[in-house]
Tab-separated table of C-alpha atoms in Angstrom:
chain	number	residue	atom	x	y	z
A	1189	MET	CA	77.504	140.018	118.906
A	1190	SER	CA	74.707	140.084	116.392
A	1191	THR	CA	74.399	137.147	114.011
A	1192	ASN	CA	71.895	139.015	111.858
A	1193	PRO	CA	73.464	139.010	108.352
A	1194	VAL	CA	71.673	142.235	107.371
A	1195	VAL	CA	73.133	144.096	110.341
A	1196	GLU	CA	76.601	142.587	109.878
A	1197	ASN	CA	76.575	143.571	106.211
A	1198	ALA	CA	75.654	147.123	107.220
A	1199	LEU	CA	78.549	147.216	109.683
A	1200	ARG	CA	80.979	146.133	106.968
A	1201	ARG	CA	79.781	149.012	104.785
A	1202	ILE	CA	80.388	151.464	107.640
A	1203	GLU	CA	84.026	150.385	108.026
A	1204	GLY	CA	86.353	153.023	106.609
A	1205	ASN	CA	83.567	155.631	106.324
A	1206	ARG	CA	83.868	157.898	109.319
A	1207	LEU	CA	80.830	159.942	110.276
A	1208	PRO	CA	81.528	163.694	110.668
A	1209	TYR	CA	81.318	165.090	114.191
A	1210	PRO	CA	77.905	166.082	115.531
A	1211	TYR	CA	76.676	169.632	114.978
A	1212	TRP	CA	74.926	169.804	118.402
A	1213	ILE	CA	75.984	168.559	121.823
A	1214	ASN	CA	74.466	168.690	125.284
A	1215	ILE	CA	76.763	169.178	128.264
A	1216	GLU	CA	75.391	168.164	131.642
A	1217	ASN	CA	77.338	170.800	133.545
A	1218	THR	CA	75.372	170.006	136.698
A	1219	LEU	CA	72.783	167.543	137.961
A	1220	ARG	CA	71.681	169.765	140.808
A	1221	CYS	CA	68.807	172.221	140.956
A	1222	ASN	CA	67.790	174.862	143.477
A	1223	LEU	CA	64.038	174.208	143.006
A	1224	ARG	CA	61.890	171.292	144.157
A	1225	CYS	CA	59.279	170.776	141.447
A	1226	PRO	CA	56.927	167.904	142.370
A	1227	MET	CA	56.666	166.586	138.781
A	1228	CYS	CA	60.457	166.414	138.228
A	1229	MET	CA	61.778	162.852	138.049
A	1230	GLN	CA	65.278	163.961	139.027
A	1231	TYR	CA	63.946	165.707	142.131
A	1232	ILE	CA	61.816	162.682	143.034
A	1233	ASP	CA	64.828	160.346	142.925
A	1234	GLY	CA	67.105	162.828	144.724
A	1235	THR	CA	69.446	163.562	141.808
A	1236	THR	CA	68.907	167.315	141.876
A	1237	VAL	CA	69.830	167.363	145.563
A	1238	THR	CA	72.877	165.087	145.652
A	1239	GLY	CA	73.997	164.955	142.003
A	1240	GLN	CA	77.429	166.085	140.935
A	1241	HIS	CA	78.671	169.182	139.145
A	1242	MET	CA	80.844	168.552	136.089
A	1243	PRO	CA	84.539	168.936	137.004
A	1244	PHE	CA	86.298	171.600	134.952
A	1245	GLU	CA	88.855	169.093	133.641
A	1246	VAL	CA	86.042	167.003	132.138
A	1247	TYR	CA	84.571	170.072	130.469
A	1248	GLN	CA	87.946	171.180	129.166
A	1249	ARG	CA	88.485	167.804	127.528
A	1250	ILE	CA	85.092	168.064	125.824
A	1251	ALA	CA	85.796	171.627	124.693
A	1252	ASP	CA	89.243	170.808	123.291
A	1253	GLN	CA	87.905	167.964	121.157
A	1254	LEU	CA	84.411	169.130	120.221
A	1255	PHE	CA	84.193	172.930	120.202
A	1256	PRO	CA	86.259	173.360	117.015
A	1257	HIS	CA	83.668	171.232	115.193
A	1258	VAL	CA	80.186	171.688	116.675
A	1259	GLN	CA	77.785	174.534	115.928
A	1260	ARG	CA	75.638	174.473	119.072
A	1261	VAL	CA	76.090	173.598	122.731
A	1262	CYS	CA	73.145	173.106	125.084
A	1263	TRP	CA	73.755	173.391	128.830
A	1264	SER	CA	72.468	170.662	131.154
A	1265	VAL	CA	69.524	168.267	130.865
A	1266	ALA	CA	67.940	167.865	134.270
A	1267	GLY	CA	69.858	170.246	136.511
A	1268	GLU	CA	69.823	174.037	136.637
A	1269	PRO	CA	72.867	175.054	134.561
A	1270	THR	CA	73.385	178.414	136.265
A	1271	LEU	CA	73.785	176.667	139.634
A	1272	ALA	CA	77.083	175.041	138.642
A	1273	PRO	CA	79.994	176.688	140.506
A	1274	ASP	CA	82.197	176.782	137.378
A	1275	PHE	CA	79.498	177.917	134.949
A	1276	GLU	CA	81.102	181.309	134.297
A	1277	LYS	CA	84.429	179.589	133.535
A	1278	PHE	CA	82.597	177.221	131.191
A	1279	LEU	CA	81.079	180.201	129.379
A	1280	ASP	CA	84.509	181.863	129.100
A	1281	VAL	CA	85.858	178.798	127.301
A	1282	ALA	CA	82.834	178.561	124.996
A	1283	GLY	CA	83.285	182.225	124.080
A	1284	ARG	CA	86.647	181.436	122.474
A	1285	TYR	CA	85.007	179.355	119.750
A	1286	PRO	CA	82.562	180.234	116.935
A	1287	ILE	CA	79.709	178.327	118.540
A	1288	LYS	CA	76.238	179.270	119.731
A	1289	SER	CA	74.685	178.087	122.968
A	1290	GLU	CA	71.224	177.081	124.140
A	1291	VAL	CA	69.983	176.927	127.698
A	1292	VAL	CA	66.910	175.677	129.542
A	1293	THR	CA	66.795	177.426	132.901
A	1294	ASN	CA	64.481	178.366	135.733
A	1295	ALA	CA	65.980	181.893	135.576
A	1296	THR	CA	66.101	182.236	139.366
A	1297	LEU	CA	69.883	182.738	139.496
A	1298	LEU	CA	70.514	184.976	136.492
A	1299	HIS	CA	71.295	187.909	138.771
A	1300	ARG	CA	74.323	186.198	140.330
A	1301	GLY	CA	77.825	187.323	139.384
A	1302	ASN	CA	78.414	187.773	135.665
A	1303	VAL	CA	76.261	184.872	134.546
A	1304	LEU	CA	73.908	186.937	132.381
A	1305	PRO	CA	76.465	189.052	130.474
A	1306	LYS	CA	78.694	186.040	129.847
A	1307	LEU	CA	75.771	183.906	128.747
A	1308	MET	CA	74.698	186.598	126.282
A	1309	GLU	CA	78.036	186.356	124.446
A	1310	THR	CA	77.154	183.019	122.816
A	1311	LEU	CA	73.432	182.631	123.501
A	1312	GLU	CA	71.193	181.676	120.571
A	1313	LEU	CA	68.192	180.156	122.379
A	1314	PHE	CA	66.957	181.016	125.890
A	1315	GLN	CA	64.214	178.766	127.268
A	1316	VAL	CA	62.691	179.408	130.684
A	1317	SER	CA	60.524	176.958	132.632
A	1318	LEU	CA	57.800	178.807	134.552
A	1319	ASP	CA	54.681	176.555	134.510
A	1320	GLY	CA	52.363	179.233	135.884
A	1321	ALA	CA	51.033	182.686	135.064
A	1322	THR	CA	50.286	183.748	138.627
A	1323	ARG	CA	52.403	184.035	141.741
A	1324	GLU	CA	50.355	181.403	143.573
A	1325	THR	CA	50.609	178.738	140.879
A	1326	TYR	CA	54.242	179.438	140.049
A	1327	GLU	CA	55.418	179.195	143.662
A	1328	ARG	CA	53.291	176.080	144.272
A	1329	ILE	CA	54.827	174.222	141.316
A	1330	ARG	CA	58.317	175.741	141.166
A	1331	VAL	CA	58.904	175.182	144.878
A	1332	GLY	CA	61.669	177.434	146.136
A	1333	GLY	CA	61.249	179.987	143.363
A	1334	LYS	CA	60.165	183.546	144.120
A	1335	TRP	CA	57.832	185.058	141.550
A	1336	ASP	CA	59.016	188.663	141.877
A	1337	LYS	CA	62.704	187.750	141.659
A	1338	THR	CA	62.194	185.489	138.647
A	1339	ILE	CA	60.168	188.136	136.799
A	1340	ALA	CA	62.845	190.716	137.609
A	1341	ASN	CA	65.521	188.402	136.207
A	1342	LEU	CA	63.545	187.854	133.009
A	1343	ARG	CA	63.137	191.580	132.554
A	1344	ALA	CA	66.890	192.030	133.032
A	1345	PHE	CA	67.456	189.365	130.376
A	1346	GLN	CA	65.045	191.059	127.958
A	1347	ARG	CA	66.758	194.407	128.402
A	1348	ALA	CA	70.155	192.797	127.713
A	1349	ARG	CA	68.686	190.999	124.721
A	1350	MET	CA	67.187	194.140	123.206
A	1351	ARG	CA	70.506	195.973	123.520
A	1352	LYS	CA	72.019	193.555	121.028
A	1353	PRO	CA	71.684	194.155	117.277
A	1354	ALA	CA	68.573	192.523	115.863
A	1355	SER	CA	70.699	190.033	113.935
A	1356	GLU	CA	72.324	188.769	117.147
A	1357	ARG	CA	69.391	188.571	119.545
A	1358	PRO	CA	68.781	185.108	121.016
A	1359	ARG	CA	65.363	183.560	120.711
A	1360	PHE	CA	63.349	183.696	123.926
A	1361	TYR	CA	60.809	180.981	124.812
A	1362	LEU	CA	58.707	180.458	127.933
A	1363	ILE	CA	57.952	176.823	128.842
A	1364	PHE	CA	54.719	175.590	130.406
A	1365	VAL	CA	54.427	172.002	131.697
A	1366	LEU	CA	50.764	171.100	131.306
A	1367	MET	CA	48.990	169.738	134.377
A	1368	GLU	CA	45.425	169.480	135.630
A	1369	SER	CA	46.106	172.142	138.258
A	1370	ASN	CA	47.611	174.779	135.957
A	1371	VAL	CA	46.121	174.327	132.481
A	1372	HIS	CA	43.492	176.993	133.215
A	1373	GLU	CA	46.330	179.540	133.366
A	1374	LEU	CA	47.628	178.732	129.877
A	1375	PRO	CA	45.767	181.629	128.170
A	1376	LEU	CA	47.116	184.101	130.749
A	1377	PHE	CA	50.575	182.546	130.302
A	1378	VAL	CA	50.442	183.709	126.678
A	1379	ASP	CA	49.776	187.235	127.994
A	1380	LEU	CA	52.738	186.886	130.340
A	1381	ALA	CA	55.041	185.796	127.524
A	1382	LYS	CA	53.996	188.796	125.459
A	1383	ALA	CA	54.489	191.174	128.393
A	1384	LEU	CA	58.005	189.844	129.011
A	1385	GLY	CA	58.972	190.099	125.339
A	1386	ALA	CA	59.239	186.359	124.638
A	1387	ASP	CA	59.023	185.028	121.086
A	1388	ARG	CA	56.803	182.076	121.828
A	1389	VAL	CA	55.249	179.734	124.377
A	1390	GLU	CA	56.317	176.087	124.429
A	1391	SER	CA	53.974	173.677	126.221
A	1392	ASN	CA	54.548	170.011	127.002
A	1393	HIS	CA	52.555	167.361	128.806
A	1394	MET	CA	53.769	166.419	132.249
A	1395	MET	CA	55.495	163.038	132.311
A	1396	VAL	CA	54.028	160.765	134.973
A	1397	PHE	CA	56.954	159.182	136.807
A	1398	ASP	CA	55.317	158.839	140.207
A	1399	GLU	CA	51.853	157.536	141.046
A	1400	THR	CA	51.244	160.527	143.293
A	1401	MET	CA	51.244	162.698	140.162
A	1402	GLU	CA	48.808	160.612	138.106
A	1403	GLN	CA	45.880	162.866	138.978
A	1404	GLN	CA	47.814	165.815	137.551
A	1405	SER	CA	47.929	164.261	134.076
A	1406	LEU	CA	45.594	165.897	131.585
A	1407	LEU	CA	44.364	162.403	130.774
A	1408	GLN	CA	42.198	163.046	133.816
A	1409	ALA	CA	40.851	166.322	132.352
A	1410	LYS	CA	40.720	165.968	128.565
A	1411	ALA	CA	37.777	168.289	127.895
A	1412	ARG	CA	39.239	170.904	130.210
A	1413	ALA	CA	42.569	170.658	128.383
A	1414	ASN	CA	40.926	171.115	124.971
A	1415	HIS	CA	38.968	174.113	126.279
A	1416	PHE	CA	42.039	175.979	127.499
A	1417	PHE	CA	44.145	174.915	124.509
A	1418	ALA	CA	41.566	176.660	122.302
A	1419	MET	CA	41.616	179.773	124.474
A	1420	ALA	CA	45.423	179.878	124.346
A	1421	ARG	CA	45.418	179.524	120.556
A	1422	ARG	CA	43.030	182.421	120.184
A	1423	ARG	CA	45.046	184.528	122.596
A	1424	SER	CA	48.300	183.837	120.745
A	1425	GLU	CA	46.683	184.909	117.472
A	1426	GLN	CA	45.324	188.081	119.056
A	1427	LEU	CA	48.687	189.014	120.561
A	1428	GLY	CA	50.823	187.871	117.640
A	1429	ILE	CA	53.014	185.500	119.655
A	1430	GLY	CA	53.973	181.947	118.714
A	1431	ILE	CA	52.715	178.938	120.651
A	1432	THR	CA	53.427	175.217	120.612
A	1433	LEU	CA	50.662	172.925	121.867
A	1434	PRO	CA	49.907	169.207	121.932
A	1435	PRO	CA	47.006	168.112	119.727
A	1436	ASP	CA	43.531	168.179	121.228
A	1437	TYR	CA	42.340	165.022	122.927
A	1438	LYS	CA	39.735	162.848	121.255
A	1439	LEU	CA	36.787	162.791	123.632
A	1440	SER	CA	34.160	160.186	124.456
A	1441	GLU	CA	30.587	161.424	124.720
A	1442	ALA	CA	30.859	161.496	128.505
A	1443	GLU	CA	34.125	163.431	128.374
A	1444	ALA	CA	32.749	165.887	125.822
A	1445	ALA	CA	29.808	166.600	128.137
A	1446	GLU	CA	32.126	167.931	130.842
A	1447	ALA	CA	31.563	171.649	131.301
A	1448	ASP	CA	32.716	172.318	134.850
A	1449	PHE	CA	35.881	174.224	133.974
A	1450	PRO	CA	37.698	176.587	136.311
A	1451	ILE	CA	37.634	180.207	135.240
A	1452	ALA	CA	40.768	181.337	133.425
A	1453	PRO	CA	42.422	184.102	135.470
A	1454	GLU	CA	42.742	187.554	133.947
A	1455	GLY	CA	45.184	190.336	134.656
A	1456	LEU	CA	48.912	189.825	135.129
A	1457	GLU	CA	50.425	190.044	138.606
A	1458	ILE	CA	53.490	191.913	137.440
A	1459	PRO	CA	54.129	195.652	137.665
A	1460	ALA	CA	54.558	197.688	134.508
A	1461	ASP	CA	58.112	198.132	133.327
A	1462	ASP	CA	58.680	201.084	131.048
A	1463	ALA	CA	62.133	199.804	130.152
A	1464	MET	CA	60.714	196.632	128.613
A	1465	GLU	CA	60.744	196.293	124.865
A	1466	SER	CA	59.167	193.442	122.980
A	1467	GLY	CA	60.047	192.140	119.571
A	1468	ALA	CA	60.656	188.743	118.059
A	1469	SER	CA	64.211	187.770	117.148
A	1470	GLY	CA	63.410	185.537	114.203
A	1471	ASP	CA	60.416	183.327	114.903
A	1472	SER	CA	57.231	184.380	113.206
A	1473	PRO	CA	54.949	185.635	115.985
A	1474	SER	CA	51.889	184.181	114.294
A	1475	THR	CA	53.197	180.654	113.897
A	1476	ILE	CA	51.194	178.017	115.772
A	1477	VAL	CA	52.737	174.565	116.069
A	1478	GLU	CA	50.766	171.645	117.424
A	1479	ARG	CA	52.743	168.525	118.224
A	1480	PRO	CA	52.331	165.197	119.978
A	1481	ASN	CA	53.655	164.957	123.495
A	1482	LEU	CA	57.315	163.958	123.491
A	1483	PHE	CA	56.609	160.998	125.735
A	1484	ARG	CA	53.157	160.202	124.434
A	1485	ARG	CA	53.666	156.489	125.103
A	1486	ILE	CA	53.665	157.337	128.809
A	1487	LEU	CA	50.579	159.492	128.515
A	1488	GLY	CA	48.840	157.407	125.871
A	1489	ARG	CA	48.556	160.264	123.382
A	1490	PHE	CA	49.288	159.968	119.669
A	1491	GLY	CA	48.905	162.394	116.818
A	1492	PRO	CA	50.762	163.892	113.866
A	1493	GLU	CA	52.526	167.203	114.069
A	1494	LYS	CA	50.482	170.063	112.664
A	1495	VAL	CA	52.034	173.289	111.498
A	1496	ILE	CA	50.035	176.328	110.546
A	1497	GLU	CA	52.158	178.252	108.089
A	1498	ALA	CA	53.022	181.864	108.853
A	1499	PRO	CA	54.318	184.646	106.609
A	1500	PRO	CA	58.044	184.370	105.836
A	1501	VAL	CA	60.394	186.184	108.183
A	1502	GLU	CA	63.711	187.721	107.214
A	1503	ILE	CA	66.517	185.575	108.609
A	1504	SER	CA	69.392	187.385	110.268
A	1505	PRO	CA	72.936	187.068	108.834
A	1506	LEU	CA	74.015	185.336	112.053
A	1507	THR	CA	71.262	182.744	111.739
A	1508	GLN	CA	72.049	182.316	108.051
A	1509	LYS	CA	75.680	181.663	108.941
A	1510	HIS	CA	74.798	178.925	111.397
A	1511	GLU	CA	72.137	177.443	109.143
A	1512	SER	CA	74.801	177.245	106.452
A	1513	MET	CA	77.182	175.513	108.848
A	1514	GLU	CA	74.535	172.977	109.794
A	1515	LYS	CA	73.640	172.432	106.132
A	1516	ARG	CA	77.285	171.704	105.377
A	1517	ARG	CA	77.329	169.163	108.187
A	1518	LEU	CA	74.114	167.594	106.911
A	1519	ASP	CA	75.634	167.438	103.427
A	1520	GLU	CA	78.584	165.550	104.929
A	1521	ILE	CA	76.161	163.127	106.580
A	1522	ALA	CA	74.427	162.681	103.217
A	1523	SER	CA	77.780	161.795	101.661
A	1524	TRP	CA	78.237	159.185	104.389
A	1525	GLU	CA	74.816	157.756	103.541
A	1526	VAL	CA	75.793	157.443	99.894
A	1527	ALA	CA	79.103	155.790	100.761
A	1528	THR	CA	77.565	153.271	103.169
A	1529	GLY	CA	74.144	152.792	101.610
A	1530	LEU	CA	72.579	153.339	105.057
A	1531	ARG	CA	69.870	155.850	105.937
A	1532	ASN	CA	70.201	158.641	108.470
A	1533	THR	CA	67.076	157.761	110.438
A	1534	CYS	CA	67.745	159.506	113.765
A	1535	ASP	CA	68.968	163.053	114.259
A	1536	TYR	CA	70.550	162.016	117.560
A	1537	LEU	CA	72.571	159.028	116.354
A	1538	TRP	CA	73.802	160.904	113.313
A	1539	GLY	CA	74.143	164.493	114.516
A	1540	LYS	CA	73.980	164.911	118.318
A	1541	ALA	CA	75.704	163.709	121.483
A	1542	TYR	CA	75.147	163.992	125.238
A	1543	PHE	CA	77.885	164.289	127.862
A	1544	SER	CA	77.113	163.409	131.471
A	1545	ALA	CA	78.570	165.351	134.394
A	1546	GLY	CA	81.253	162.684	134.723
A	1547	GLY	CA	82.147	162.629	131.018
A	1548	ASP	CA	80.138	159.588	129.926
A	1549	VAL	CA	78.750	159.798	126.400
A	1550	SER	CA	75.285	158.739	125.282
A	1551	PRO	CA	73.474	159.354	122.005
A	1552	CYS	CA	70.445	161.051	123.556
A	1553	CYS	CA	68.624	161.768	126.814
A	1554	MET	CA	65.736	159.362	126.298
A	1555	PRO	CA	64.872	156.803	128.994
A	1556	GLY	CA	66.782	153.541	128.483
A	1557	ARG	CA	69.620	155.178	126.558
A	1558	PRO	CA	72.999	153.416	126.613
A	1559	LEU	CA	76.344	154.801	127.662
A	1560	VAL	CA	78.690	154.312	124.717
A	1561	GLY	CA	81.981	155.558	126.122
A	1562	SER	CA	83.762	158.098	128.315
A	1563	ILE	CA	85.557	161.227	127.135
A	1564	MET	CA	87.965	160.680	130.056
A	1565	GLU	CA	89.028	157.271	128.756
A	1566	GLN	CA	88.756	157.619	124.960
A	1567	THR	CA	88.949	160.282	122.316
A	1568	PHE	CA	85.590	161.477	121.079
A	1569	ASP	CA	86.351	160.173	117.591
A	1570	GLU	CA	86.891	156.694	119.039
A	1571	ILE	CA	83.457	156.928	120.636
A	1572	TRP	CA	81.576	158.655	117.802
A	1573	ASN	CA	82.896	156.285	115.149
A	1574	GLY	CA	83.244	153.350	117.531
A	1575	GLU	CA	81.550	149.987	117.538
A	1576	ALA	CA	78.715	150.778	119.951
A	1577	LEU	CA	77.293	153.757	118.070
A	1578	ASN	CA	77.939	152.194	114.679
A	1579	ARG	CA	76.013	149.112	115.765
A	1580	MET	CA	73.118	151.299	116.881
A	1581	ARG	CA	73.147	153.038	113.498
A	1582	ALA	CA	73.367	149.760	111.615
A	1583	HIS	CA	70.501	148.217	113.578
A	1584	LEU	CA	68.291	151.268	113.166
A	1585	SER	CA	69.029	151.738	109.467
A	1586	THR	CA	68.193	148.104	108.705
A	1587	ASN	CA	64.955	148.189	110.726
A	1588	HIS	CA	66.334	145.950	113.496
A	1589	PRO	CA	66.637	148.534	116.281
A	1590	TYR	CA	67.895	148.037	119.770
A	1591	HIS	CA	65.276	148.013	122.498
A	1592	CYS	CA	66.003	151.611	123.531
A	1593	CYS	CA	65.449	152.795	119.951
A	1594	ALA	CA	62.449	150.573	119.309
A	1595	HIS	CA	60.600	152.159	122.191
A	1596	CYS	CA	61.734	155.729	121.592
A	1597	SER	CA	58.736	158.044	121.348
A	1598	LEU	CA	60.490	160.317	118.869
A	1599	PHE	CA	61.531	157.745	116.305
A	1600	ARG	CA	58.288	155.807	116.426
A	1601	ASP	CA	56.614	158.785	114.766
A	1602	SER	CA	57.972	157.490	111.457
A	1603	LEU	CA	57.165	153.836	112.136
A	1604	ASP	CA	55.245	151.974	109.477
A	1605	PRO	CA	52.454	150.086	111.294
A	1606	ASP	CA	53.381	146.998	109.261
A	1607	ASP	CA	56.776	146.989	110.979
A	1608	GLU	CA	55.340	146.898	114.514
A	1609	ALA	CA	56.286	143.249	115.030
A	1610	ILE	CA	59.881	143.912	113.996
A	1611	TRP	CA	60.150	146.793	116.421
A	1612	ASP	CA	58.747	144.817	119.303
A	1613	GLN	CA	61.366	142.125	118.682
A	1614	ALA	CA	64.228	144.600	118.952
A	1615	ALA	CA	67.787	143.319	119.231
A	1616	ARG	CA	68.297	143.552	122.990
A	1617	ALA	CA	71.210	141.142	123.388
A	1618	ASP	CA	73.520	142.190	120.573
A	1619	GLY	CA	76.386	142.656	123.024
A	1620	ALA	CA	77.888	145.929	121.772
A	1621	PHE	CA	76.999	147.644	125.045
A	1622	GLU	CA	74.808	147.475	128.092
A	1623	VAL	CA	71.983	149.915	128.714
A	1624	THR	CA	73.124	151.556	131.921
A	1625	ALA	CA	71.352	154.921	131.914
């Protein structure tokens, strides 16, 4: 155990002050996926082919203990949530509680069974990974996906979404993983999002997990990336649709001189659909958010988040209800801070939790995360207010983080450069747990 008196003093202050349950949880209802995307770490290591589906008894145990308390549930991390054989049963259980759900999906299986209508009952955020604006690029990257079927599924979703009252419509985002071979389609992807009725485009840098993908990193095409980022920004402003982009790269003189860019394609390869209706569900269509890549330490890219303010948008009563619930939870966390004298310095450690397909609990999905317990062996309260997580909170709040926290790309955004030495000497051998994930 730690012999650091500052950390031990923090732990003593935590004793007797139980942290309220998280307001958001992620349930890994499956590790498998029906696509074979070449940039996916889980596909590269075989997880999406041989990984397990969450047994219903594991899910039921999570639901019984957490659903009366949490506000949001997000389905899966790496797998395709709609592929899970019990997904409809999972949705039935979720529908019995006053919670909202989020999903990141490839949308290729939405037409199966009653997945779409059951998902719509609790859905608050629908995020779809496409990565291309043309049939050729989409089917080359999302190997196994069929462009026409996916577009048809997204149109079916949009029709179902628009049938709901405006106050209950889920947000609809299209996701674009940025690579050297597809960045030229980013402006057309904005057109595609508008045509399908999406609220915004979310773009993220590809994470380089395999040396065969290094040439696909935009580090190899910085000027090209900046060129198409600018085109996409202009297109989003013209169409009135939101977009999230990484910051532009800083270029050397040689890089800035590059001018051999591929031509951005024009004209969508999708037939007109008279039944389609567009309309944002709450996001301002003119908001542009520029953010650093989530794993910028891998890609070597740093930069502050930039937000261009947009006109205020009327918030639906449903959203107001859930914002109020989350505010109440955050107020409870603030009371805990006052009682313990410790800062809430990580949204994950203080307000979120991840459940693996087998029921293991971890505080986040970041590389190097620890497993802190199992819902099949302990109650969630024993885990959430247990020694492992409390030690992580104590270490982080006193600026003596564990190795996994010290090298987290999200938390390092708030790092004071003067504290760099402290972070690089993170408490790896405290003994509260082993990093096993």
